[in-house]
Amino acid sequence: MNKVLNAFCLLLISISAFAQETEYPAEDYVKITDDGAWCWFSDPRVLYANDMYFGGYVNSEGDIESFSYNPKTNETKHVTHMEKLDQDDHANPSITTLEDGRLITFFTAHGDKKPMYYRISKNKYDVTEWEPVQEISNYGNGSFGATYSNPVSLSEESNRLFLFFRGTDFKPNFMYSDDLENWSEAKTLIKNAEDSREGPRGRPYLKVANNGKDQIHFAFTNGHPRQKYLNSIYYMSYKDGALRKANGDKIGALEDAPYTHEQADLVYDAGKSKHRAWVWDVAYDANDYPVIAYVQFVSELKHQYWYARWDGEKWQNHKITDAGRWFQRNYDPKENEEDEPHYSGGLYLDHNNPDVVYLSKPVNDVFEIQKWTTKDYGNKWEIDSITQNSSKDNVRPYVALNDPNSKVFWMYNHDYAGFTNYHSTIRVNDVSKGFSASFKKEDVKHVMKEVADWQIENFPEATKGNVSMYWVNATLFYGMSQWAKMADSESYYDWLHTIGKKNYWQVGERMYHADDICIGQTYLELYKKYKKDDILIPTIARTEWVIENTPKWDKNNTEDNFRRNHKRWSWCDALFMGPPVYAGLYEATGDKKYLKYMDDGFKITYDFLYDEDESLFYRDLRFPSMKEANGEKVFWGRGNGWVIGGLVNILKAVPKGNKYRPYYENLYKDMCKRVVGLQDEEGFWHASLLDPESYPVPETSATGFMVYGIAYGINNGLLEGQEYKEAAEKGWSALVSAVNTEGKLGWVQPVGASPKSVTKNMTQKYGVGAFLMAGSEVYLMSTPEDMLSR
């Protein structure tokens, strides 16, 4: 019995581990492009060939792009076919392969009277070189141009290439070419009957699938659900020169098109349910029976995903799941009127196995990608999450054509207000290998830039006046100032200068509190850059007042007095916040009073909080009497990181030969020697330095400060020995591994004063500041040839 129970427990553990390995936030997956979007009526969007993926997108500037993606290396390559064609996600290109392995892509604008364009690659399975762009002009003479593109090649029709698109009459059209140079005249495929309930002016939306040999499947609507209250779903196929219903009954010859909806299969009748619909995909199963994925709109706020399948005799329709509402976020609250309320998150069939549907639906108000599987034509479904706990919406999934691995690609929305106003990226469900953690200068700068840019983008209050000068922001600003020295753009200095100027270069409100003077470190850096006295005037005024008004400390002051005294630096974090400002003012002015005040205050804190046996600082006087779960003393990782970071900034400002320097240099060396031995195998330091078993997960704010300190010592000849170089290398690798594909640094312990649990999604501005500080010193260690042996 025990053996059975043990086996069952092991099974549960393995299942749980598998779930953790296969379900990730979107930010952990490979990002195909930083800027790209697509609609769902131009396909294929992505295809698989020669162990690679090839696809296309339109970026937020309206540039038409193609890409290749190598799943073994995560490498992507991109090419621009046309700049600023149309700033509209409906303009995304389609792509397919020719018989000889070359790629061909089609693209056009959305609604403007512009040609249909196409381009052929020079080499097979290669997106880097292309023949000149060509135009198709014989696609109709209406007042609008063609829209969307769906190329289809049938091997049993001498590889004739069909192109289906929305024509100038707003109806599904088609043309074909047998030589890739000459194209037949455009011909309408489907029209609305004169006496139909929709009238002749409807504009059907078409989805296309094919088997590559002899058959093409079509699913289509009466029109747009915004305009057609009774928008239904229809089906027909093409084979042997004729259009047919699902049961094989002939509708008529392709050459005799157009045909009306009434001549095709009615798959879903909106007239009965009174719920308008919109088509999303069509595929076929092993019996060549068609399968359709579509949306019903119970209301504009209540979308439903549905699944229709021909079983050989009739169409079976089954609801998959509720789908929430539109995904655009251009109004707040979302209940307000939306211009395109029928833009569902989207769903797509796996064309290798249409028992599987990939869909996007809101989970806790964020659209996530899920995999739904049926074994009974849609009656029951099994659910697997592809993304979970994502920061941004994930929409419009698409399974790569001809892909035996069924990779799903989707749009990840930074900001999507509408189809002409978007900032999206394309992702694929391969877990990213992350940024390079090498010590090459270009790699260090690359990840630092991504982290800095992410934090600026996610710091909206920085665009306004009266940004808090509190230590959380101040630590970020100092780290950003170190990055600004390295960056290839002045924009980071501009960002910091704008914040300081809007706040009149003020420090925090509390006169004595170290947290409120921390911002002075950034002002000192900006003073070095701009040489403007007004930058330092408020900081100098505050520090001089404090120097003149701080009560003297003598041996009669008790431990209890120190514990409650914010007029002194009575917690170890303060040794980063305050002393470096005084050291920096000495460096800037030459006035020794700043160093004397700093030295007096620092040594008082040292006497109360430093454990000489452990060469570590207690956070404050609550902790010397405490023990961790393993019986060890409580030494907070970030707290000691604060001290080491503060010591570095003091040493930067106090020159060699100064009488005050040896004390800080020796303390710095002692602490670095101690903390190197507390780094884990992966390169992280933990929330608790002496009890990592109780706090086993990484903690990146502590790690950032430690790497900053150790790398500084190596660069300035203060730390010698391979153990320090190895610690810096491992620590930087650990920090980089905690950065997701968007540039967000994770595993940062929240604001606190003691060891606490941390999760991967936790971040804080001070953690980013520490990361940028670390990177600034790692960059100085590195060379273009990679300084460290690997």
PDB file of C-alpha atoms in Angstrom, residues 27 42 79 136 226-227 255 308 404 413 446 470 490 530 572 644 672 701 710 733 744:
ATOM      1  CA  GLU A  27       6.873  37.547 -21.193  1.00  0.00           C
ATOM      2  CA  SER A  42      -4.715  37.477 -44.450  1.00  0.00           C
ATOM      3  CA  VAL A  79      13.361  42.251 -43.864  1.00  0.00           C
ATOM      4  CA  ILE A 136      -0.989  43.394 -59.526  1.00  0.00           C
ATOM      5  CA  ARG A 226     -21.055  45.796 -36.799  1.00  0.00           C
ATOM      6  CA  GLN A 227     -23.279  46.357 -39.840  1.00  0.00           C
ATOM      7  CA  GLU A 255     -15.431  30.054 -63.672  1.00  0.00           C
ATOM      8  CA  ALA A 308     -18.728  23.778 -36.126  1.00  0.00           C
ATOM      9  CA  PRO A 404       4.268  19.182 -37.167  1.00  0.00           C
ATOM     10  CA  ASN A 413      -0.253  44.077 -26.867  1.00  0.00           C
ATOM     11  CA  HIS A 446      21.964  45.489 -24.812  1.00  0.00           C
ATOM     12  CA  TYR A 470      11.669  59.118  -2.054  1.00  0.00           C
ATOM     13  CA  GLU A 490      21.187  61.455 -24.645  1.00  0.00           C
ATOM     14  CA  TYR A 530      25.404  69.968 -16.947  1.00  0.00           C
ATOM     15  CA  CYS A 572      21.670  49.888   7.591  1.00  0.00           C
ATOM     16  CA  ILE A 644      28.084  47.671   0.021  1.00  0.00           C
ATOM     17  CA  CYS A 672      33.044  41.731   0.027  1.00  0.00           C
ATOM     18  CA  SER A 701      18.016  43.676  -5.529  1.00  0.00           C
ATOM     19  CA  ILE A 710      32.410  43.331  -6.367  1.00  0.00           C
ATOM     20  CA  SER A 733      24.588  35.878 -15.328  1.00  0.00           C
ATOM     21  CA  LYS A 744      11.352  43.553 -16.781  1.00  0.00           C
TER      22      LYS A 744
END
